[in-house]
Amino acid sequence: MVQSLLRDFSSIKEEEYNEELVTEGLQLMFDILKTSKNDSVIQQLAAIFTHCYGSSPIPSIPEIRKTLPARLDPHFLNNKEMSDVTFLVEGKLFYAHKVLLVTASNRFKTLMTNKSEQDGDSSKTIEISDMKYHIFQMMMQYLYYGGTESMEIPTADILELLSAASLFQLDALQRHCEILCSQTLSMESAVNTYKYAKIHNAPELALFCEGFFLKHMKALLEQDAFRQLIYGRSSKVQGLDPLQDLQSTLAERVHSVYITSRV
């Protein structure tokens, strides 16, 4: 009976989509998806979700146009002679300038203030753990150059730079990384990127991934990684609820594309 009803869903015209579909219909179908052990039913639901999401592109992630409060000539980047603060990253020293960093983010300001209070000497070296040296260097390059325009970020480093930008509250750099991730998203990378976005507080990228999931759900359900994401216990342990996220994203899409546009 469920399969018969799901097959009949395609006969509903898009102009007939209404608030009841958003508030009750999608809820019911996602409840079935959570509990069904029937692969045929699951594939039918996936096809319906993709159909409801529609053929128009996933909304692109907007840049944050932000002028940094201070910047220095690139000549000062990692310049030992002219620096007044030193960082230790992966056993290597990196030389920087307090005036640039304290105005860039509260995270840097707190880091240097705490170091000064603890040691009584603000020139002491500040150790940065759990970050690769070249990632820290790219983050600093962003600050000294005053933006992302002249940066070349290797695809393999984008997620780690996003994490660093999130940690140091550099929202414009983080958003730029989110955009780069969305432009290179693939069937193979989507699950890992989504997890990274959720863990490192990158909501725009997570939303883009959810749109990608809904557009390619039938194919993704053939992958163990995607099934583990939506059904596995590890998602709950990590505080993720991907099915709820997908339902919310699809509801918003249906409401904005098919319902609000008619008003």
Short mmCIF file of C-alpha atoms in Angstrom, two decimals:
data_model
loop_
_atom_site.label_atom_id
_atom_site.label_comp_id
_atom_site.label_asym_id
_atom_site.label_seq_id
_atom_site.Cartn_x
_atom_site.Cartn_y
_atom_site.Cartn_z
CA MET A 1 0.00 0.00 0.00
CA VAL A 2 2.83 2.39 0.90
CA GLN A 3 4.59 1.66 -2.39
CA SER A 4 1.37 2.26 -4.31
CA LEU A 5 0.82 5.60 -2.60
CA LEU A 6 4.41 6.65 -3.24
CA ARG A 7 4.13 5.73 -6.91
CA ASP A 8 1.04 7.91 -7.16
CA PHE A 9 2.90 10.93 -5.74
CA SER A 10 4.33 11.78 -9.16
CA SER A 11 0.80 12.47 -10.39
CA ILE A 12 0.59 15.47 -8.04
CA LYS A 13 1.32 18.63 -10.00
CA GLU A 14 3.81 21.13 -8.61
CA GLU A 15 1.19 23.85 -8.60
CA GLU A 16 -0.80 21.68 -6.18
CA TYR A 17 1.97 21.66 -3.57
CA ASN A 18 0.62 23.31 -0.43
CA GLU A 19 1.28 23.92 3.26
CA GLU A 20 -0.14 20.52 4.15
CA LEU A 21 2.55 18.84 2.06
CA VAL A 22 5.23 20.85 3.86
CA THR A 23 3.95 20.38 7.40
CA GLU A 24 2.45 16.87 7.23
CA GLY A 25 3.34 15.10 4.00
CA LEU A 26 7.10 15.53 4.24
CA GLN A 27 7.04 14.65 7.93
CA LEU A 28 5.21 11.39 7.16
CA MET A 29 7.56 10.46 4.32
CA PHE A 30 10.68 11.11 6.39
CA ASP A 31 9.19 9.04 9.21
CA ILE A 32 8.75 6.19 6.74
CA LEU A 33 12.32 6.66 5.52
CA LYS A 34 13.62 6.41 9.09
CA THR A 35 11.81 3.15 9.84
CA SER A 36 11.46 1.30 6.53
CA LYS A 37 13.63 -1.73 5.80
CA ASN A 38 12.28 -2.01 2.25
CA ASP A 39 14.85 -0.81 -0.28
CA SER A 40 12.18 -0.26 -2.91
CA VAL A 41 10.26 2.08 -0.59
CA ILE A 42 13.47 3.91 0.35
CA GLN A 43 14.38 4.43 -3.31
CA GLN A 44 10.89 5.68 -4.09
CA LEU A 45 11.10 8.17 -1.24
CA ALA A 46 14.50 9.33 -2.47
CA ALA A 47 13.05 9.91 -5.94
CA ILE A 48 10.17 11.90 -4.44
CA PHE A 49 12.50 14.08 -2.38
CA THR A 50 14.62 14.82 -5.46
CA HIS A 51 11.49 15.60 -7.46
CA CYS A 52 10.21 17.94 -4.74
CA TYR A 53 13.56 19.71 -4.50
CA GLY A 54 13.27 20.50 -8.18
CA SER A 55 15.64 20.91 -11.09
CA SER A 56 16.77 24.47 -10.40
CA PRO A 57 20.32 24.82 -9.03
CA ILE A 58 21.20 24.63 -5.36
CA PRO A 59 21.34 28.23 -4.10
CA SER A 60 24.92 29.44 -4.15
CA ILE A 61 26.68 30.51 -0.96
CA PRO A 62 27.13 34.31 -0.81
CA GLU A 63 30.52 35.85 -0.09
CA ILE A 64 30.92 38.03 2.97
CA ARG A 65 32.20 41.36 1.69
CA LYS A 66 34.23 42.58 4.59
CA THR A 67 37.17 44.95 4.85
CA LEU A 68 39.61 43.93 7.52
CA PRO A 69 40.05 46.61 10.21
CA ALA A 70 43.82 46.61 9.66
CA ARG A 71 46.29 45.19 7.19
CA LEU A 72 50.02 45.31 6.64
CA ASP A 73 52.20 45.22 3.58
CA PRO A 74 52.90 41.58 2.57
CA HIS A 75 56.58 42.38 3.15
CA PHE A 76 55.85 42.15 6.90
CA LEU A 77 54.46 38.62 6.61
CA ASN A 78 56.56 36.27 8.77
CA ASN A 79 59.27 38.93 9.07
CA LYS A 80 61.39 38.15 12.12
CA GLU A 81 63.13 41.54 12.36
CA MET A 82 59.94 43.60 12.41
CA SER A 83 57.62 41.31 14.41
CA ASP A 84 56.46 41.72 18.00
CA VAL A 85 54.79 38.33 18.57
CA THR A 86 55.92 34.80 17.71
CA PHE A 87 53.90 31.63 17.21
CA LEU A 88 55.10 28.06 17.38
CA VAL A 89 53.26 25.78 14.95
CA GLU A 90 54.36 22.20 14.27
CA GLY A 91 57.72 23.00 15.82
CA LYS A 92 58.31 25.97 13.50
CA LEU A 93 58.30 29.66 14.39
CA PHE A 94 56.03 32.18 12.70
CA TYR A 95 56.52 35.92 13.24
CA ALA A 96 53.59 38.32 13.33
CA HIS A 97 52.31 41.71 14.54
CA LYS A 98 49.94 42.24 17.44
CA VAL A 99 48.27 45.32 16.01
CA LEU A 100 47.07 43.32 13.03
CA LEU A 101 45.92 40.28 14.97
CA VAL A 102 44.08 41.94 17.87
CA THR A 103 41.98 43.94 15.42
CA ALA A 104 41.31 40.89 13.24
CA SER A 105 39.46 38.76 15.78
CA ASN A 106 38.62 38.47 19.45
CA ARG A 107 40.14 35.00 19.43
CA PHE A 108 43.59 36.40 18.64
CA LYS A 109 43.09 39.21 21.15
CA THR A 110 42.16 36.76 23.93
CA LEU A 111 45.03 34.46 23.04
CA MET A 112 47.64 37.18 23.33
CA THR A 113 46.07 38.82 26.39
CA ASN A 114 46.03 35.51 28.27
CA LYS A 115 49.63 34.80 27.30
CA SER A 116 50.72 38.21 28.51
CA GLU A 117 48.91 37.83 31.84
CA GLN A 118 50.28 34.34 32.45
CA ASP A 119 53.90 35.06 31.60
CA GLY A 120 54.16 38.76 32.38
CA ASP A 121 55.91 39.14 29.03
CA SER A 122 53.85 39.64 25.92
CA SER A 123 56.80 38.78 23.67
CA LYS A 124 56.76 35.12 24.72
CA THR A 125 56.11 32.54 22.03
CA ILE A 126 52.49 31.39 21.67
CA GLU A 127 52.07 27.73 20.76
CA ILE A 128 49.32 26.77 18.33
CA SER A 129 48.44 23.10 18.60
CA ASP A 130 46.40 20.86 16.30
CA MET A 131 47.11 22.95 13.21
CA LYS A 132 49.50 22.44 10.33
CA TYR A 133 52.10 25.11 9.73
CA HIS A 134 51.13 25.79 6.11
CA ILE A 135 47.46 26.16 7.11
CA PHE A 136 48.42 28.73 9.75
CA GLN A 137 50.59 30.45 7.14
CA MET A 138 47.66 30.72 4.69
CA MET A 139 45.46 32.15 7.43
CA MET A 140 48.10 34.76 8.19
CA GLN A 141 48.48 35.52 4.50
CA TYR A 142 44.76 36.33 4.39
CA LEU A 143 45.22 38.84 7.23
CA TYR A 144 48.31 40.53 5.81
CA TYR A 145 46.97 40.72 2.25
CA GLY A 146 43.65 42.06 3.51
CA GLY A 147 41.44 39.49 1.78
CA THR A 148 41.22 36.33 -0.28
CA GLU A 149 41.68 37.86 -3.73
CA SER A 150 45.36 36.98 -4.09
CA MET A 151 45.16 33.62 -2.31
CA GLU A 152 45.53 30.29 -4.05
CA ILE A 153 44.13 27.59 -1.78
CA PRO A 154 44.80 23.97 -2.80
CA THR A 155 41.63 21.87 -2.85
CA ALA A 156 43.16 19.42 -0.37
CA ASP A 157 43.61 22.23 2.20
CA ILE A 158 40.23 23.96 1.99
CA LEU A 159 38.53 22.09 4.85
CA GLU A 160 41.47 22.53 7.21
CA LEU A 161 41.67 26.23 6.41
CA LEU A 162 37.92 26.48 7.02
CA SER A 163 38.46 24.88 10.43
CA ALA A 164 41.27 27.34 11.23
CA ALA A 165 39.17 30.32 10.13
CA SER A 166 36.28 29.11 12.28
CA LEU A 167 38.56 28.65 15.30
CA PHE A 168 39.99 32.18 14.95
CA GLN A 169 36.63 33.77 14.13
CA LEU A 170 37.62 34.97 10.67
CA ASP A 171 34.13 34.77 9.22
CA ALA A 172 34.91 36.17 5.75
CA LEU A 173 37.75 33.68 5.25
CA GLN A 174 35.56 30.87 6.55
CA ARG A 175 32.78 31.82 4.14
CA HIS A 176 35.26 31.91 1.25
CA CYS A 177 36.31 28.36 2.14
CA GLU A 178 32.67 27.29 2.30
CA ILE A 179 32.15 28.62 -1.22
CA LEU A 180 35.24 26.83 -2.53
CA CYS A 181 34.03 23.59 -0.95
CA SER A 182 30.61 23.95 -2.55
CA GLN A 183 32.20 24.47 -5.97
CA THR A 184 34.18 21.22 -5.75
CA LEU A 185 31.55 19.09 -3.99
CA SER A 186 31.20 15.60 -5.43
CA MET A 187 29.44 12.31 -4.72
CA GLU A 188 32.64 11.08 -3.08
CA SER A 189 33.30 14.15 -0.92
CA ALA A 190 29.78 15.24 0.04
CA VAL A 191 29.35 13.18 3.23
CA ASN A 192 32.73 14.13 4.70
CA THR A 193 32.22 17.78 3.76
CA TYR A 194 28.80 17.83 5.42
CA LYS A 195 30.19 16.36 8.64
CA TYR A 196 33.03 18.86 8.62
CA ALA A 197 30.62 21.74 8.05
CA LYS A 198 28.40 20.70 10.96
CA ILE A 199 31.27 20.10 13.38
CA HIS A 200 33.08 23.35 12.51
CA ASN A 201 29.98 25.56 12.49
CA ALA A 202 29.78 26.28 8.76
CA PRO A 203 25.98 26.45 8.31
CA GLU A 204 25.96 27.76 4.73
CA LEU A 205 28.12 24.87 3.54
CA ALA A 206 26.02 22.36 5.50
CA LEU A 207 22.88 23.75 3.84
CA PHE A 208 24.50 23.44 0.41
CA CYS A 209 25.43 19.82 1.17
CA GLU A 210 21.84 19.09 2.16
CA GLY A 211 20.66 20.45 -1.19
CA PHE A 212 23.24 18.23 -2.90
CA PHE A 213 22.00 15.20 -0.95
CA LEU A 214 18.40 15.86 -1.95
CA LYS A 215 19.32 16.30 -5.62
CA HIS A 216 21.31 13.05 -5.75
CA MET A 217 19.64 10.99 -3.06
CA LYS A 218 18.95 7.81 -5.04
CA ALA A 219 22.56 7.49 -6.12
CA LEU A 220 23.89 8.44 -2.69
CA LEU A 221 21.83 5.71 -1.04
CA GLU A 222 23.99 3.22 -2.91
CA GLN A 223 26.96 4.43 -0.87
CA ASP A 224 27.72 2.97 2.54
CA ALA A 225 29.03 6.34 3.74
CA PHE A 226 25.70 8.07 3.07
CA ARG A 227 23.64 5.27 4.61
CA GLN A 228 25.88 5.38 7.68
CA LEU A 229 25.36 9.13 7.85
CA ILE A 230 21.57 8.99 7.88
CA TYR A 231 21.07 5.69 9.72
CA GLY A 232 24.28 5.08 11.68
CA ARG A 233 24.72 5.55 15.41
CA SER A 234 27.90 7.56 14.92
CA SER A 235 25.87 10.51 13.61
CA LYS A 236 23.92 10.64 16.87
CA VAL A 237 27.14 10.43 18.87
CA GLN A 238 28.49 13.41 16.91
CA GLY A 239 25.30 15.34 17.59
CA LEU A 240 24.16 15.16 13.97
CA ASP A 241 20.58 14.60 12.81
CA PRO A 242 20.91 14.57 9.01
CA LEU A 243 17.38 13.32 8.30
CA GLN A 244 15.88 16.17 10.31
CA ASP A 245 18.20 18.60 8.50
CA LEU A 246 17.16 17.19 5.11
CA GLN A 247 13.49 17.46 6.02
CA SER A 248 13.89 21.09 7.10
CA THR A 249 15.87 21.99 3.98
CA LEU A 250 13.35 20.31 1.67
CA ALA A 251 10.42 21.92 3.47
CA GLU A 252 11.99 25.36 3.07
CA ARG A 253 12.73 24.69 -0.60
CA VAL A 254 9.18 23.52 -1.38
CA HIS A 255 7.72 26.43 0.53
CA SER A 256 9.88 29.09 -1.12
CA VAL A 257 9.88 27.72 -4.68
CA TYR A 258 6.35 26.37 -5.07
CA ILE A 259 4.18 28.06 -2.44
CA THR A 260 5.52 31.52 -1.64
CA SER A 261 6.16 32.22 -5.33
CA ARG A 262 2.43 31.81 -6.04
CA VAL A 263 1.38 34.34 -3.43
#
